[in-house]
Amino acid sequence: MIDVAHPRDLVMIGAIFGLAAFIWSGWAQEAPPKGLVFRIVLAGLGVAGLALAVPSILTAIGNWSEPSAFTSGTSAFTLYLIVFWVEVIIGAVASFFLIRTSQTENIAPLILAIVGVHFFALAVVFGQPVLHLAGLLLTIVAVLAFVLPRDTAAPSFWCGILGAPVFLGIGLWCLLAGYSALTEHGALTALVEHCALSGYSALTALAV
């Protein structure tokens, strides 16, 4: 489900998903059900998102020299660009229509559905099957948010309360896998350098 060939990419997924959890839990504060508990839960999800994003970003910056699967010029990258711009255009046009027709409450599930579909393309670019899982779960959440009772809460609430845990769970999974791979790679590199230095020292001693 997770390919550790490009650990920096996994760490960046953790960062992006952490920020996404923070953003969607914040949007969910728009019109949650009555009761302070729901706002507290959403705030907790937001804090958890930041707690995931910050170390992920710092780890990614510290390992920026590591290779990435996100390489321009490949067919997968071209596919992603096409899908991305099609989604941006559809999202912008659909959101404008919803605003003009006083259906702004449908913007949140629409955007989340677009985000979900977008991850299917990203899964191809990064070679990470786990993004297919993220895309599937988020698309399901978007559909649920559209059909769940609106007299209880706005669709944005359902997007946040159900979508943020998806971002957090998969994001943390990717961060841990990426960090573990980076740590092992660093230890292996240090071992190789140590062996090379020891060999060089031994050869030098023999030459003398």
Coordinates of N, CA and C in Angstrom, one line a residue:
M1 N 0.8 -1.2 0.0 CA 0.0 0.0 0.0 C 0.9 1.3 0.0
I2 N 2.0 1.2 0.7 CA 3.0 2.3 0.7 C 4.3 1.9 0.1
D3 N 4.8 2.6 -0.9 CA 6.1 2.4 -1.5 C 7.1 3.3 -0.8
V4 N 8.2 2.8 -0.2 CA 9.1 3.6 0.5 C 10.3 4.0 -0.4
A5 N 10.2 3.8 -1.7 CA 11.3 4.1 -2.6 C 11.7 5.6 -2.6
H6 N 10.7 6.5 -2.3 CA 10.9 7.9 -2.2 C 10.3 8.4 -0.9
P7 N 11.1 8.2 0.2 CA 10.6 8.6 1.5 C 10.3 10.1 1.7
R8 N 11.0 11.0 1.0 CA 10.7 12.4 1.1 C 9.3 12.7 0.6
D9 N 8.8 12.0 -0.4 CA 7.5 12.2 -0.9 C 6.5 11.8 0.2
L10 N 6.7 10.7 0.9 CA 5.8 10.3 1.9 C 5.7 11.3 3.0
V11 N 6.9 11.9 3.4 CA 6.9 12.9 4.4 C 6.1 14.1 4.0
M12 N 6.2 14.5 2.7 CA 5.4 15.6 2.2 C 4.0 15.3 2.1
I13 N 3.6 14.1 1.9 CA 2.2 13.7 1.9 C 1.7 13.9 3.3
G14 N 2.5 13.6 4.3 CA 2.1 13.8 5.7 C 1.9 15.3 6.0
A15 N 2.7 16.1 5.5 CA 2.6 17.6 5.6 C 1.3 18.1 5.0
I16 N 1.1 17.7 3.7 CA -0.1 18.2 3.0 C -1.4 17.7 3.7
F17 N -1.4 16.4 4.1 CA -2.6 15.9 4.7 C -2.8 16.5 6.1
G18 N -1.8 16.9 6.8 CA -1.9 17.6 8.1 C -2.6 18.9 7.9
L19 N -2.1 19.7 6.9 CA -2.7 21.0 6.6 C -4.1 20.8 6.1
A20 N -4.4 19.8 5.3 CA -5.7 19.6 4.8 C -6.7 19.3 6.0
A21 N -6.2 18.5 7.0 CA -7.1 18.2 8.1 C -7.4 19.5 8.9
F22 N -6.4 20.4 9.0 CA -6.6 21.7 9.7 C -7.6 22.5 8.9
I23 N -7.4 22.6 7.6 CA -8.3 23.4 6.8 C -9.8 22.9 6.8
W24 N -9.9 21.6 6.6 CA -11.3 21.1 6.6 C -12.0 21.1 7.9
S25 N -11.3 20.9 9.0 CA -11.9 21.0 10.3 C -12.2 22.4 10.6
G26 N -11.5 23.4 10.1 CA -11.8 24.8 10.3 C -13.1 25.2 9.5
W27 N -13.2 24.7 8.2 CA -14.3 25.0 7.4 C -15.6 24.4 8.1
A28 N -15.4 23.2 8.7 CA -16.5 22.6 9.4 C -17.1 23.4 10.5
Q29 N -16.4 24.4 11.0 CA -16.9 25.2 12.1 C -17.9 26.2 11.6
E30 N -18.2 26.2 10.2 CA -19.1 27.1 9.6 C -20.5 27.0 10.2
A31 N -21.0 25.7 10.3 CA -22.3 25.5 10.9 C -22.4 24.1 11.4
P32 N -21.8 23.8 12.5 CA -21.9 22.5 13.1 C -23.2 22.3 13.9
P33 N -23.5 21.1 14.3 CA -24.7 20.9 15.2 C -24.6 21.7 16.4
K34 N -25.7 22.0 17.0 CA -25.7 22.8 18.3 C -25.0 22.0 19.4
G35 N -24.3 22.7 20.2 CA -23.6 22.0 21.2 C -22.1 22.3 21.1
L36 N -21.5 22.7 22.2 CA -20.1 23.1 22.3 C -19.1 21.9 21.9
V37 N -19.6 20.7 22.2 CA -18.8 19.5 22.1 C -18.3 19.3 20.6
F38 N -19.2 19.7 19.7 CA -18.8 19.5 18.3 C -17.7 20.5 17.9
R39 N -17.8 21.7 18.4 CA -16.7 22.7 18.1 C -15.4 22.3 18.7
I40 N -15.5 21.7 19.9 CA -14.3 21.2 20.6 C -13.6 20.1 19.8
V41 N -14.4 19.2 19.3 CA -13.9 18.0 18.5 C -13.2 18.6 17.3
L42 N -13.9 19.5 16.6 CA -13.3 20.1 15.4 C -12.0 20.8 15.7
A43 N -12.0 21.5 16.8 CA -10.8 22.2 17.2 C -9.6 21.2 17.4
G44 N -10.0 20.1 18.1 CA -9.0 19.1 18.3 C -8.5 18.5 17.0
L45 N -9.3 18.3 16.1 CA -8.9 17.8 14.8 C -8.0 18.8 14.1
G46 N -8.3 20.1 14.2 CA -7.4 21.1 13.7 C -6.1 21.1 14.3
V47 N -6.0 21.0 15.6 CA -4.7 21.0 16.3 C -3.9 19.8 15.9
A48 N -4.6 18.6 15.8 CA -3.9 17.4 15.4 C -3.4 17.6 14.0
G49 N -4.1 18.3 13.1 CA -3.6 18.5 11.8 C -2.3 19.3 11.8
L50 N -2.3 20.3 12.6 CA -1.0 21.1 12.7 C 0.1 20.3 13.3
A51 N -0.3 19.5 14.3 CA 0.7 18.6 15.0 C 1.3 17.6 14.0
L52 N 0.6 17.3 13.0 CA 1.1 16.4 11.9 C 1.9 17.2 10.9
A53 N 1.4 18.3 10.5 CA 2.0 19.1 9.4 C 3.4 19.6 9.8
V54 N 3.5 20.2 11.0 CA 4.8 20.9 11.4 C 6.0 19.9 11.3
P55 N 6.0 18.8 12.0 CA 7.1 17.9 12.0 C 7.4 17.3 10.6
S56 N 6.3 17.1 9.8 CA 6.4 16.6 8.5 C 7.1 17.6 7.6
I57 N 6.7 18.9 7.7 CA 7.4 20.0 6.9 C 8.9 20.1 7.3
L58 N 9.2 20.1 8.6 CA 10.6 20.2 9.0 C 11.4 19.0 8.5
T59 N 10.8 17.8 8.6 CA 11.5 16.6 8.1 C 11.8 16.7 6.6
A60 N 10.8 17.1 5.9 CA 10.9 17.2 4.4 C 12.0 18.2 4.1
I61 N 12.0 19.4 4.8 CA 13.0 20.4 4.5 C 14.4 19.9 4.8
G62 N 14.5 19.1 5.9 CA 15.8 18.6 6.3 C 16.3 17.5 5.3
N63 N 15.4 16.9 4.5 CA 15.8 15.8 3.6 C 15.5 16.2 2.2
W64 N 15.5 17.5 1.9 CA 15.1 18.0 0.5 C 16.0 17.4 -0.6
S65 N 17.2 17.0 -0.3 CA 18.1 16.5 -1.3 C 17.7 15.1 -1.7
E66 N 16.8 14.5 -1.0 CA 16.4 13.1 -1.4 C 15.6 13.1 -2.7
P67 N 15.7 12.1 -3.5 CA 15.0 12.1 -4.8 C 13.5 12.0 -4.6
S68 N 12.7 12.5 -5.6 CA 11.3 12.5 -5.6 C 10.7 11.8 -6.8
A69 N 9.6 11.2 -6.7 CA 8.9 10.6 -7.9 C 8.2 11.7 -8.7
F70 N 8.0 12.9 -8.1 CA 7.3 13.9 -8.8 C 8.3 14.6 -9.8
T71 N 8.5 14.0 -10.9 CA 9.4 14.5 -11.9 C 8.7 14.9 -13.2
S72 N 9.1 16.1 -13.6 CA 8.5 16.7 -14.8 C 9.0 15.9 -16.1
G73 N 8.2 15.9 -17.1 CA 8.6 15.3 -18.4 C 8.1 13.9 -18.5
T74 N 7.6 13.3 -17.5 CA 7.1 11.9 -17.6 C 5.6 11.9 -18.0
S75 N 5.1 10.8 -18.5 CA 3.7 10.7 -18.9 C 2.8 10.8 -17.7
A76 N 3.2 10.3 -16.6 CA 2.4 10.4 -15.4 C 2.2 11.8 -14.9
F77 N 3.3 12.6 -15.0 CA 3.3 14.0 -14.6 C 2.4 14.8 -15.6
T78 N 2.5 14.5 -16.9 CA 1.6 15.2 -17.9 C 0.1 14.9 -17.6
L79 N -0.2 13.6 -17.3 CA -1.5 13.2 -16.9 C -2.0 14.0 -15.7
Y80 N -1.1 14.1 -14.7 CA -1.5 14.8 -13.5 C -1.9 16.3 -13.8
L81 N -1.0 16.9 -14.6 CA -1.3 18.3 -15.0 C -2.6 18.5 -15.7
I82 N -2.9 17.6 -16.6 CA -4.2 17.6 -17.3 C -5.4 17.5 -16.3
V83 N -5.3 16.5 -15.5 CA -6.4 16.2 -14.5 C -6.5 17.4 -13.5
F84 N -5.3 18.0 -13.1 CA -5.4 19.1 -12.2 C -6.1 20.3 -12.8
W85 N -5.7 20.7 -14.0 CA -6.4 21.9 -14.6 C -7.8 21.6 -14.9
V86 N -8.2 20.4 -15.3 CA -9.6 20.1 -15.6 C -10.4 20.3 -14.3
E87 N -9.8 19.8 -13.2 CA -10.5 19.9 -11.9 C -10.6 21.3 -11.4
V88 N -9.6 22.1 -11.6 CA -9.6 23.5 -11.3 C -10.7 24.2 -12.0
I89 N -10.8 24.0 -13.3 CA -11.8 24.7 -14.1 C -13.2 24.2 -13.7
I90 N -13.4 22.9 -13.5 CA -14.7 22.4 -13.1 C -15.1 23.0 -11.8
G91 N -14.1 23.0 -10.8 CA -14.4 23.5 -9.5 C -14.8 24.9 -9.5
A92 N -14.0 25.7 -10.3 CA -14.3 27.2 -10.4 C -15.7 27.4 -11.0
V93 N -16.0 26.8 -12.1 CA -17.3 27.0 -12.8 C -18.4 26.5 -11.9
A94 N -18.3 25.3 -11.3 CA -19.3 24.8 -10.5 C -19.6 25.6 -9.3
S95 N -18.5 26.1 -8.6 CA -18.6 26.9 -7.4 C -19.3 28.3 -7.8
F96 N -18.9 28.9 -8.9 CA -19.6 30.1 -9.4 C -21.1 29.9 -9.6
F97 N -21.4 28.7 -10.2 CA -22.8 28.4 -10.4 C -23.6 28.3 -9.1
L98 N -23.0 27.5 -8.2 CA -23.6 27.3 -6.9 C -23.8 28.6 -6.1
I99 N -22.9 29.5 -6.2 CA -23.0 30.8 -5.6 C -24.1 31.6 -6.2
R100 N -24.2 31.6 -7.5 CA -25.2 32.4 -8.3 C -26.6 31.8 -8.0
T101 N -26.7 30.5 -7.7 CA -28.0 29.9 -7.5 C -28.3 29.7 -6.0
S102 N -27.5 30.4 -5.2 CA -27.8 30.4 -3.7 C -27.7 28.9 -3.2
Q103 N -26.7 28.2 -3.6 CA -26.5 26.8 -3.1 C -25.1 26.7 -2.6
T104 N -24.7 27.7 -1.9 CA -23.3 27.7 -1.4 C -23.0 26.6 -0.5
E105 N -24.0 26.0 0.2 CA -23.8 24.9 1.1 C -23.2 23.7 0.4
N106 N -23.4 23.6 -0.9 CA -22.9 22.4 -1.7 C -21.5 22.6 -2.2
I107 N -20.9 23.7 -1.9 CA -19.5 24.0 -2.4 C -18.5 23.0 -1.7
A108 N -18.7 22.9 -0.3 CA -17.8 22.0 0.4 C -17.7 20.6 -0.1
P109 N -18.9 19.9 -0.2 CA -18.8 18.5 -0.7 C -18.3 18.5 -2.2
L110 N -18.6 19.5 -3.0 CA -18.1 19.5 -4.3 C -16.6 19.6 -4.3
I111 N -16.0 20.5 -3.6 CA -14.5 20.6 -3.5 C -13.9 19.4 -3.0
L112 N -14.5 18.8 -1.9 CA -13.9 17.6 -1.4 C -14.0 16.4 -2.4
A113 N -15.0 16.3 -3.2 CA -15.1 15.3 -4.2 C -14.0 15.5 -5.2
I114 N -13.8 16.8 -5.6 CA -12.7 17.1 -6.6 C -11.3 16.7 -6.0
V115 N -11.1 17.0 -4.7 CA -9.9 16.6 -4.0 C -9.7 15.1 -4.0
G116 N -10.8 14.4 -3.7 CA -10.7 12.9 -3.7 C -10.3 12.4 -5.1
V117 N -11.0 12.8 -6.1 CA -10.7 12.4 -7.5 C -9.2 12.7 -7.9
H118 N -8.8 13.9 -7.4 CA -7.4 14.4 -7.7 C -6.4 13.4 -7.2
F119 N -6.7 12.8 -6.0 CA -5.7 11.9 -5.5 C -5.5 10.6 -6.3
F120 N -6.5 10.2 -7.1 CA -6.3 9.1 -8.0 C -5.2 9.4 -9.0
A121 N -5.2 10.6 -9.5 CA -4.1 11.0 -10.4 C -2.8 11.1 -9.7
L122 N -2.8 11.7 -8.5 CA -1.5 11.8 -7.7 C -0.9 10.4 -7.4
A123 N -1.8 9.4 -7.2 CA -1.3 8.1 -6.9 C -0.5 7.5 -8.0
V124 N -0.9 7.9 -9.3 CA -0.1 7.4 -10.4 C 1.2 8.1 -10.5
V125 N 1.2 9.4 -10.3 CA 2.4 10.2 -10.4 C 3.4 9.8 -9.3
F126 N 3.0 9.6 -8.1 CA 3.9 9.3 -7.0 C 4.2 7.8 -6.9
G127 N 3.3 7.0 -7.6 CA 3.5 5.5 -7.4 C 3.1 5.1 -6.0
Q128 N 2.1 5.7 -5.4 CA 1.7 5.4 -4.0 C 0.3 4.9 -4.0
P129 N 0.1 3.6 -3.9 CA -1.3 3.1 -3.9 C -2.1 3.6 -2.7
V130 N -1.5 4.1 -1.7 CA -2.2 4.6 -0.5 C -3.0 5.8 -0.9
L131 N -2.6 6.5 -1.9 CA -3.4 7.7 -2.4 C -4.7 7.3 -3.1
H132 N -4.7 6.1 -3.6 CA -6.0 5.6 -4.2 C -6.9 5.4 -3.0
L133 N -6.4 4.9 -1.9 CA -7.3 4.7 -0.7 C -7.8 6.0 -0.2
A134 N -6.9 7.0 -0.2 CA -7.3 8.4 0.2 C -8.4 8.9 -0.7
G135 N -8.2 8.8 -2.0 CA -9.1 9.3 -3.0 C -10.5 8.6 -2.8
L136 N -10.5 7.3 -2.6 CA -11.8 6.6 -2.4 C -12.5 7.0 -1.2
L137 N -11.8 7.1 -0.1 CA -12.5 7.4 1.2 C -13.0 8.9 1.2
L138 N -12.2 9.8 0.6 CA -12.6 11.2 0.6 C -13.8 11.4 -0.4
T139 N -13.8 10.7 -1.5 CA -15.0 10.8 -2.4 C -16.2 10.2 -1.7
I140 N -16.1 9.2 -1.0 CA -17.2 8.6 -0.2 C -17.7 9.6 0.8
V141 N -16.8 10.3 1.5 CA -17.1 11.3 2.5 C -17.9 12.4 1.8
A142 N -17.4 12.9 0.7 CA -18.1 14.0 -0.1 C -19.5 13.6 -0.4
V143 N -19.7 12.4 -0.9 CA -21.1 11.9 -1.2 C -22.0 11.9 0.1
L144 N -21.4 11.4 1.2 CA -22.2 11.4 2.4 C -22.5 12.8 2.9
A145 N -21.5 13.7 2.8 CA -21.8 15.1 3.2 C -22.9 15.7 2.4
F146 N -23.0 15.3 1.2 CA -24.1 15.9 0.3 C -25.5 15.3 0.7
V147 N -25.5 14.1 1.1 CA -26.9 13.5 1.4 C -27.3 13.5 2.8
L148 N -26.3 13.7 3.8 CA -26.7 13.6 5.2 C -27.6 14.8 5.5
P149 N -28.4 14.7 6.6 CA -29.4 15.7 6.9 C -28.8 17.1 7.1
R150 N -29.4 18.1 6.5 CA -28.9 19.4 6.6 C -29.5 20.2 7.7
D151 N -30.6 19.6 8.2 CA -31.2 20.3 9.4 C -30.4 20.1 10.6
T152 N -29.5 19.1 10.6 CA -28.6 18.8 11.7 C -27.4 19.6 11.7
A153 N -26.8 19.7 10.5 CA -25.5 20.5 10.3 C -25.3 20.7 8.8
A154 N -24.5 21.7 8.5 CA -24.2 22.0 7.1 C -23.3 20.9 6.5
P155 N -23.3 20.7 5.2 CA -22.4 19.8 4.5 C -21.0 20.0 4.9
S156 N -20.6 21.2 5.1 CA -19.2 21.5 5.4 C -18.8 20.8 6.7
F157 N -19.7 20.7 7.6 CA -19.5 20.0 8.9 C -19.1 18.6 8.7
W158 N -20.0 17.9 7.9 CA -19.8 16.5 7.6 C -18.5 16.3 6.9
C159 N -18.1 17.2 6.0 CA -16.8 17.1 5.2 C -15.7 17.1 6.2
G160 N -15.7 18.0 7.2 CA -14.7 18.2 8.2 C -14.6 17.1 9.2
I161 N -15.7 16.7 9.8 CA -15.8 15.8 10.9 C -15.4 14.3 10.4
L162 N -15.8 14.1 9.1 CA -15.5 12.8 8.5 C -14.2 12.8 7.7
G163 N -13.9 13.9 7.0 CA -12.8 13.9 6.2 C -11.4 14.2 6.9
A164 N -11.5 15.0 7.9 CA -10.2 15.3 8.7 C -9.6 14.0 9.2
P165 N -10.3 13.1 9.8 CA -9.7 11.8 10.3 C -9.1 11.0 9.2
V166 N -9.6 11.1 8.0 CA -9.0 10.4 6.9 C -7.7 11.0 6.6
F167 N -7.6 12.3 6.5 CA -6.4 13.0 6.2 C -5.4 12.7 7.3
L168 N -5.8 12.7 8.6 CA -4.9 12.5 9.7 C -4.3 11.1 9.7
G169 N -5.2 10.1 9.5 CA -4.8 8.7 9.6 C -3.8 8.4 8.5
I170 N -4.2 8.7 7.2 CA -3.3 8.4 6.1 C -2.0 9.2 6.2
G171 N -2.2 10.5 6.5 CA -1.0 11.4 6.6 C 0.0 10.9 7.7
L172 N -0.5 10.5 8.8 CA 0.4 10.0 9.9 C 1.1 8.7 9.4
W173 N 0.3 7.8 8.8 CA 0.9 6.6 8.2 C 2.0 6.9 7.3
C174 N 1.8 7.8 6.4 CA 2.8 8.1 5.4 C 4.1 8.8 6.1
L175 N 3.8 9.7 7.0 CA 4.9 10.3 7.7 C 5.8 9.3 8.4
L176 N 5.2 8.3 9.2 CA 5.9 7.3 9.9 C 6.7 6.4 8.9
A177 N 6.1 6.0 7.8 CA 6.8 5.2 6.9 C 7.9 5.9 6.2
G178 N 7.7 7.2 5.9 CA 8.8 8.0 5.3 C 9.9 8.3 6.2
Y179 N 9.6 8.6 7.5 CA 10.6 8.9 8.5 C 11.5 7.7 8.7
S180 N 10.8 6.5 8.8 CA 11.5 5.3 9.1 C 12.5 4.9 7.9
A181 N 12.0 5.1 6.7 CA 12.8 4.9 5.5 C 14.0 5.8 5.5
L182 N 13.8 7.1 5.8 CA 14.9 8.1 5.8 C 15.9 7.8 6.9
T183 N 15.4 7.3 8.0 CA 16.3 7.0 9.1 C 17.2 5.8 8.7
E184 N 16.6 4.8 8.1 CA 17.3 3.6 7.7 C 18.3 4.0 6.6
H185 N 17.9 4.8 5.7 CA 18.8 5.2 4.6 C 20.0 6.0 5.2
G186 N 19.7 6.9 6.1 CA 20.8 7.7 6.8 C 21.8 6.8 7.5
A187 N 21.2 5.8 8.2 CA 22.1 4.8 8.9 C 22.9 4.0 7.9
L188 N 22.3 3.6 6.8 CA 23.0 2.8 5.8 C 24.1 3.7 5.2
T189 N 23.8 4.9 4.9 CA 24.8 5.8 4.2 C 26.0 6.0 5.2
A190 N 25.7 6.2 6.5 CA 26.7 6.4 7.4 C 27.6 5.2 7.5
L191 N 27.0 4.0 7.5 CA 27.8 2.8 7.6 C 28.7 2.6 6.4
V192 N 28.2 2.9 5.2 CA 29.0 2.8 3.9 C 30.1 3.8 4.0
E193 N 29.9 5.0 4.4 CA 30.9 6.0 4.5 C 32.0 5.6 5.5
H194 N 31.5 5.0 6.7 CA 32.5 4.5 7.7 C 33.3 3.4 7.1
C195 N 32.7 2.5 6.4 CA 33.5 1.3 5.9 C 34.5 1.8 4.8
A196 N 34.0 2.8 4.0 CA 34.9 3.3 3.0 C 36.1 4.0 3.6
L197 N 35.8 4.8 4.7 CA 36.9 5.5 5.3 C 37.9 4.6 6.0
S198 N 37.3 3.5 6.6 CA 38.2 2.5 7.3 C 39.0 1.8 6.3
G199 N 38.4 1.5 5.1 CA 39.2 0.8 4.1 C 40.3 1.7 3.5
Y200 N 40.0 2.9 3.4 CA 41.0 3.9 2.9 C 42.2 4.0 3.9
S201 N 41.8 4.1 5.2 CA 42.8 4.2 6.2 C 43.7 3.0 6.2
A202 N 43.1 1.8 6.1 CA 43.9 0.6 6.1 C 44.8 0.5 4.9
L203 N 44.3 0.9 3.7 CA 45.2 0.9 2.5 C 46.4 1.9 2.7
T204 N 46.0 3.0 3.3 CA 47.1 4.0 3.5 C 48.1 3.5 4.5
A205 N 47.7 2.8 5.5 CA 48.6 2.3 6.5 C 49.5 1.2 5.8
L206 N 49.0 0.4 5.0 CA 49.7 -0.7 4.3 C 50.8 0.0 3.3
A207 N 50.3 1.0 2.7 CA 51.2 1.7 1.7 C 52.4 2.3 2.4
V208 N 52.2 2.8 3.6 CA 53.3 3.4 4.4 C 54.2 2.3 5.0

